[in-house]
Each structure stands twice: as C-alpha cells, then as structure tokens.
Amino acid sequence: MKKLFWAVPMMALAALTSCEKENNNNNQNPTPSFGSITIELEHVWENQAVTIPHSGHFETNSGEHIMFSKLNYYLTNVQLIANDGTTWTEEDSYHLVQLGANNTIDLNLQDVPAADYVAVRFLIGVDSTHNVSGPQTGALDPANEMFWSWNNGYIFLKAEGMEHMSGTAFRYHIGGFRNSNSTNAIQEVAFNFAPMMAEVRQDATPVLHCMVDVQKLFDGQAMALQVGANPTVHMPGMMAVNIARNYVGMFELDHVHN
Amino acid sequence: MTKALIQLFRNARWLLLLGMACAEDPFPQQSNELVFQPPAHFPAQAYSFADNEPTPQRTALGRRLFFDPVLSRDSSINCEHCHQQWAAFSDPLHPISHGIDNRFGFRNSPALFNLAWHPVFMADGGIVHFENMPIAPITDSNEMGDDLANVLNKLNRIPSYRADFKNAYGVDVINTQVLMRALVQYMAALVAADSRYDHYLQGNTSALNSLEREGLSLFRAHCGSCHQEPLFSDFSFRNNGLALHYADSGRRRITLLPTDEALFKVPSLRNIALTKPYMHNGSMHTLEEVIRHYSEGIEDHENLDPTLPIGGFQFTEHEQQALLAFLKSLTDETLPNDPRLDNPGE
C-alpha cells in the first residue's frame, strides 16, 4: 500500500524529468536526480543548550526549576514543498527523537528529488492510522516504550524529570489520536521559508536548522504547566491536548544552509 | 463425541510419529496441524489475516511462546498462568488476575477463544488491535512485568527462537511485530464452535434436550440482543446493574466520557460453565448467582443498559433452571481437550 502510494508521485516525477532530459540530450537515459536534506533540531531553553543528562536546571515563568531526565518525541509525516508547488512526502516517515548528550539532533531524509524547496511540514505525534494498525516496526516498534499497552496508541512526547526546588518528579506522557477535540493531541508544524530555498541536489544536502525551545512545553500558548499542580499526565485527554498545544510551539525554523 | 475426536487426534499423532520414524518423506498430516480455521456457521472475523496468513509454522511458534515463561520478567510465569486450557483459557481460581511477585491486577482474567472476531480487546476496549493485545499482559507490572526490549533481547539470544521466527516470518531479528503476530496465530486458533448448542444449530435437533431448548428460547427473548449468537456477544459496552457505584470506571477509563462510566464489554457466554468466577471483577462464583442477578438483582445504575429492567426479569424457578441448563450446553467439546492446544513442552 505504502509503495503504491509512493509510486504515483514518483511516476509523475519521472515523466516530468524524462521530458526535460529528452529535450536536452536524446542519448542519455532519463534518470531523475535525487539528493538528501537534513532537519537539524537544536534543543534549547531560551538560549541555553539542553542535554540529558544535564547538571543545571531551567526556570519557568512560574518560578519552578526544571531538570530533565528524559525528552523523547515523534517527528513524523515530513513533507517538503518545492517552489514550483510540488510536494515530496517522505516514505515511512517516522522519526523518534531522543535527547541525549548532544543538544543537536540531525534527521537525514534520503531520496529527496532535486528541487528548490521553500516549505516544510511535519507532525509531532503519530497519525491515527498507525495508531490502530497493530505493532509497527523501526521507530514505531512498541519496544521503544513510546506506546500505551492498556489504552492503545503511541505516546507522542515523553518528558520526565524533576522540579528542583520541591524535589517533585514529573512525568508527562502525551498522546491521543482519537478524532475528538478533547483527546486528539496530534500537532502539525509548518514553515514557509520563501524566499529562502533549500536547494537539494545530487551532491548538495541543505540543512533546515530548527530551534526547539523546550521551555515552551511549560510556558506555552495553551497553558502555564506547573509541576506542583500537575506532576503526572500519562493518558490522553484535555490536559494532554493542552500540553501538546504548548509543545508544538517549541519548533521554530531558524535558518537554512545550502 | 469428545472422546472419539481426541482418539482421532491421538491416532493421527501416532501415524505421524510412525511415519517420521520409518520413512524419509512421510505424508504430511495436514488435517492434524493446528492452524486457524473459521467455523462455517460464524460470521466474518474482525481480524484481517492479510499481513499474517495462518500457517502451521506460525501457529506452532505462537503456541511455543504462549507456554514459555521467558515472556515474564523473572521467567516465572507464562500466558497459561492466567489462561488455562481446561477452563477455556480462563483462570477459574482467582477473581482478579495475578502476576509475578504475587501481585494482582484489577480485573478477572478473560477466557481466550474466538478472539479473531473481537473488534477491540479488554473489558474497557482499550486495546484496538489483536496484535497489540499480548503487549498489555507482558508489560503490565502486575502481570508478567517485563519490558518489550528485554523480552526481544532474551528471545533473540535463543537460537531455536531465531530459527523458528526465520522459518515462520523470514526475519533475522525478532521484533515486536512478529512476536505479536506469532502469538496471534496461536490465540486465533483457539476456536470454540463445538458445543451441543453448535450441533443443534447444525441440524442435530436432539443435541439439546427440552429443558435446554426452553432455555434457548428464554435466552433469545431476554439475553440475545447483547449476547448475540453465534459468538454470544455483540462486543458492545454496557452496564448490567451490578451495583450503584463501581470501583472500576470501565469504558470511561478509555473514552473519559461520563456516559461510559461502568460500561464493560459484553463477554461471550460460550464455555461459561468452565470460566468462573463471573463479571469484570470476578464477584460471582456460580452460574446460579449470575442468573439470580438477572432475575432479581439488577441495580438502578445511572448508565444501566436500557434493555435491562431495574430489579431484574423476575424469572420463575423453572425458567432459571432452563436458562442454567442452556448455558451449560455452551461448553465446547474440543477447546478444553484438544491436545494440539496444550503446552507443547509437556
């Protein structure tokens, strides 16, 4: 199914490219040109790097001091839009981002058609289809502990740690895919960066550099999340949806390198 | 009938053994190999086998896993621990499921059969795919208490499992998906469709006596809308008035909707004589108690199913006897005795 889904735009692309090539050079085989692109995720709290483990702690607007022991999330369904309006969809596009000793994590997307891209979009979370189709493989293998066994569905984001002043542990396991406002925590991130362009070529890998300001998890657009008031959220529901609305604001496209 | 069937299986087994001992290329005894077979009088199953075609190799692998305590954290218990064949793969000895370290869960462990027809799993429907189902007992700290990564590590270190998975699924490394698919193959093969009720449906009018047939009529009039034949469940979520307040929020635990408070998935009544204790919390120990509940004990819960009268159906003593007789005719003759479903290591 997935292959077929992919095959249609591929054939269209091949047809387009072959026409061009034939005009230019009748003897050459029409092979479309592919390259790669990197989404670079730089995790910060305002302007301080966030790593795990981390010796320091970060102060929220509510005055709580946050130390992280875990920050994992799913970045999925990546699409790139070229300046001619064509959309490229990454095949099997499921990335599990697990913050560790380096605050910058690169996602390398392969087999991207050569083009000048001006926009990117992706989900933070897992689409509903992949929540209800049985255990998946790779990044979505439930062995990665980003899956609820008792209330099926993927955990989109897992943030764990401690509030330093009170010693209160926090555990935020956020997910929920059902098609209702109170339980659907799937969030889309989209950046249109024109007139900047990410120029994908066979021998050129552009970088989309995203800042991921994890403070937004606590001080976001939907709510001021306080460990003292809500130390544990580990099921779908309105609280999870609000936290998801907060953390979707973590992502900002900073610049594009070519 | 039962004895004849078992004898048939045993004979076939001996033939197979003899065949293997005497000849290089014995005729495969296809009919005796365990593999999922939908009964002709059942509706289409809910689980799609499209990505998990039933084969004897996969089913045998699932059977090996089901009975292997390697799936629990301390290798102390297997799936059989709470799902015993003689009890239609239920646990008649504990009202609430019990796991490693003498821990207890919070619901009665369900009987396992005809699972390929279930659209969702568990009393609250929180598990939405057959292949996800075994993840819950394997990882629940009150049950087998392991984590999947550790289970996969253990299995991947056992050469014979690597070989079995390679043979069944063509994989070099065992992942959660193939582990679950193998378990599903065995669990799907736990088909209950060989009770006297089934024989009656299939045209053997003497399979049920007159009291049982009377019970069947009463059942169809009062119970059959939820416990829909031939699976004896419509797999909906309902409240049956056990109490005014429940400790377990049931379906609401998943949907968070107040209207789902204390709703539980309608259980199948097949093999009910083997699967005590009854109700989601194991609070009733005999079928007589269950029938008495529906006859005179239904409480006025705020989400009580509209098909149930507050105070019960007021069955007469004779009607209760007839219902009881009918329910006992739902006991399968194959499932609790079929040696192909038993622990392969014993």
Coordinates of C-alpha atoms in Angstrom, one line a residue, chain A residues 3-179:
Chain A
K3 CA 4.8 1.5 -2.0
L4 CA 1.8 2.1 -4.3
F5 CA 1.1 5.4 -2.6
W6 CA 4.7 6.4 -3.3
A7 CA 4.7 5.1 -6.8
V8 CA 2.2 7.6 -8.2
P9 CA 4.1 10.9 -7.5
M10 CA 7.3 9.0 -8.4
M11 CA 6.0 8.2 -11.9
A12 CA 4.7 11.7 -12.4
L13 CA 8.1 13.0 -11.4
A14 CA 9.9 10.5 -13.6
A15 CA 7.7 11.6 -16.5
L16 CA 8.4 15.2 -16.0
T17 CA 12.2 14.7 -15.7
S18 CA 12.3 12.4 -18.7
C19 CA 10.7 15.1 -20.9
E20 CA 13.3 17.7 -19.9
K21 CA 16.2 15.3 -20.4
E22 CA 15.0 14.3 -23.9
N23 CA 14.9 17.9 -24.9
N24 CA 18.4 18.4 -23.7
N25 CA 20.1 15.2 -24.6
N26 CA 18.4 12.4 -26.6
N27 CA 21.1 9.8 -25.9
Q28 CA 21.1 9.9 -22.1
N29 CA 18.8 7.6 -20.1
P30 CA 16.2 9.7 -18.2
T31 CA 17.2 9.3 -14.6
P32 CA 15.6 11.6 -12.1
S33 CA 18.2 13.2 -9.8
F34 CA 17.9 12.7 -6.0
G35 CA 19.7 14.1 -3.0
S36 CA 19.1 14.4 0.7
I37 CA 18.2 17.1 3.2
T38 CA 18.8 17.4 6.9
I39 CA 16.4 18.6 9.6
E40 CA 18.7 19.8 12.4
L41 CA 16.9 20.1 15.8
E42 CA 18.8 22.3 18.3
H43 CA 17.3 21.9 21.7
V44 CA 17.5 24.9 24.0
W45 CA 15.8 26.6 27.0
E46 CA 15.7 30.2 25.7
N47 CA 19.3 30.4 24.7
Q48 CA 20.9 27.7 26.9
A49 CA 21.6 24.3 25.4
V50 CA 19.5 21.4 26.9
T51 CA 21.1 18.0 27.1
I52 CA 20.4 14.8 29.0
P53 CA 21.9 14.3 31.5
H54 CA 22.3 18.0 32.4
S55 CA 23.8 19.4 35.6
G56 CA 21.8 22.6 35.7
H57 CA 18.2 23.4 35.8
F58 CA 15.9 25.8 34.0
E59 CA 13.5 28.3 35.5
T60 CA 9.9 28.5 34.2
N61 CA 7.9 31.7 34.2
S62 CA 6.0 30.2 37.2
G63 CA 9.3 30.1 39.1
E64 CA 9.8 26.3 39.0
H65 CA 13.2 24.9 38.3
I66 CA 13.1 22.1 35.8
M67 CA 15.7 19.3 35.4
F68 CA 15.1 16.8 32.5
S69 CA 15.9 13.1 32.7
K70 CA 14.1 12.2 29.5
L71 CA 12.8 14.0 26.5
N72 CA 11.6 11.8 23.6
Y73 CA 9.2 12.7 20.8
Y74 CA 7.9 11.5 17.4
L75 CA 8.5 13.7 14.4
T76 CA 6.6 12.2 11.5
N77 CA 5.0 12.6 8.1
V78 CA 7.6 15.0 6.8
Q79 CA 6.7 16.8 3.6
L80 CA 8.7 19.3 1.6
I81 CA 7.1 21.7 -0.8
A82 CA 9.2 23.0 -3.8
N83 CA 9.0 26.5 -5.3
D84 CA 7.0 25.0 -8.3
G85 CA 4.3 23.8 -5.8
T86 CA 5.2 20.1 -6.0
T87 CA 5.1 18.2 -2.7
W88 CA 7.5 15.5 -1.7
T89 CA 6.4 13.1 1.1
E90 CA 9.0 11.1 2.9
E91 CA 8.3 7.4 2.7
D92 CA 7.8 5.6 6.1
S93 CA 8.4 9.0 7.7
Y94 CA 8.7 8.1 11.4
H95 CA 11.5 9.6 13.5
L96 CA 11.9 9.1 17.2
V97 CA 13.9 11.9 18.6
Q98 CA 15.6 11.1 21.9
L99 CA 17.5 13.9 23.5
G100 CA 20.9 12.8 24.8
A101 CA 24.4 14.3 25.5
N102 CA 24.2 16.4 22.3
N103 CA 21.5 19.1 22.2
T104 CA 21.5 19.0 18.4
I105 CA 20.0 16.0 16.6
D106 CA 20.0 15.6 12.9
L107 CA 17.3 13.8 10.9
N108 CA 18.6 12.9 7.5
L109 CA 16.0 12.5 4.8
Q110 CA 17.1 10.4 1.9
D111 CA 16.0 10.1 -1.7
V112 CA 14.6 13.6 -2.0
P113 CA 14.1 14.7 -5.6
A114 CA 16.4 17.5 -6.6
A115 CA 14.5 20.8 -6.3
D116 CA 14.4 24.1 -4.6
Y117 CA 12.2 23.7 -1.5
V118 CA 10.5 26.6 0.2
A119 CA 8.4 25.0 2.8
V120 CA 8.4 22.0 5.2
R121 CA 5.7 20.5 7.4
F122 CA 5.6 17.5 9.8
L123 CA 3.6 16.2 12.6
I124 CA 4.7 16.0 16.3
G125 CA 2.9 12.7 17.0
V126 CA 1.7 9.7 15.0
D127 CA -1.1 9.7 12.5
S128 CA -4.3 7.8 13.6
T129 CA -3.8 5.1 11.0
H130 CA -0.5 4.0 12.5
N131 CA -2.1 4.1 16.0
V132 CA -4.7 1.4 15.1
S133 CA -2.8 -1.0 12.7
G134 CA -1.1 -3.2 15.2
P135 CA 2.5 -3.1 16.3
Q136 CA 4.7 -1.3 13.8
T137 CA 8.5 -1.7 13.3
G138 CA 11.5 0.6 13.4
A139 CA 11.0 3.9 15.2
L140 CA 7.4 2.8 15.9
D141 CA 8.3 -0.5 17.5
P142 CA 6.4 -0.6 20.8
A143 CA 9.7 -1.8 22.4
N144 CA 10.8 1.8 22.2
E145 CA 8.4 2.4 25.1
M146 CA 6.5 5.1 23.4
F147 CA 3.3 3.1 23.3
W148 CA 0.4 2.6 25.7
S149 CA -0.4 -1.0 26.0
W150 CA -3.6 -0.5 28.1
N151 CA -5.1 2.4 26.1
N152 CA -3.7 1.8 22.7
G153 CA -1.9 4.5 20.9
Y154 CA 1.6 6.0 20.7
I155 CA 3.0 8.3 23.2
F156 CA 3.9 11.3 21.1
L157 CA 6.1 13.0 23.6
K158 CA 7.7 11.8 26.8
A159 CA 9.2 14.4 29.2
E160 CA 10.4 13.2 32.6
G161 CA 12.5 14.8 35.3
M162 CA 12.3 16.7 38.5
E163 CA 11.3 20.1 39.8
H164 CA 14.4 21.1 41.7
M165 CA 13.1 23.3 44.4
S166 CA 10.4 20.8 45.7
G167 CA 12.1 17.6 44.6
T168 CA 8.8 16.7 42.8
A169 CA 9.2 14.2 39.9
F170 CA 7.3 15.0 36.8
R171 CA 6.2 12.5 34.1
Y172 CA 4.5 13.8 31.0
H173 CA 3.4 11.1 28.6
I174 CA 1.4 12.9 25.9
G175 CA -0.6 11.3 23.2
G176 CA -4.1 10.6 21.9
F177 CA -5.2 10.3 18.3
R178 CA -9.0 9.8 18.5
N179 CA -10.9 12.3 16.5

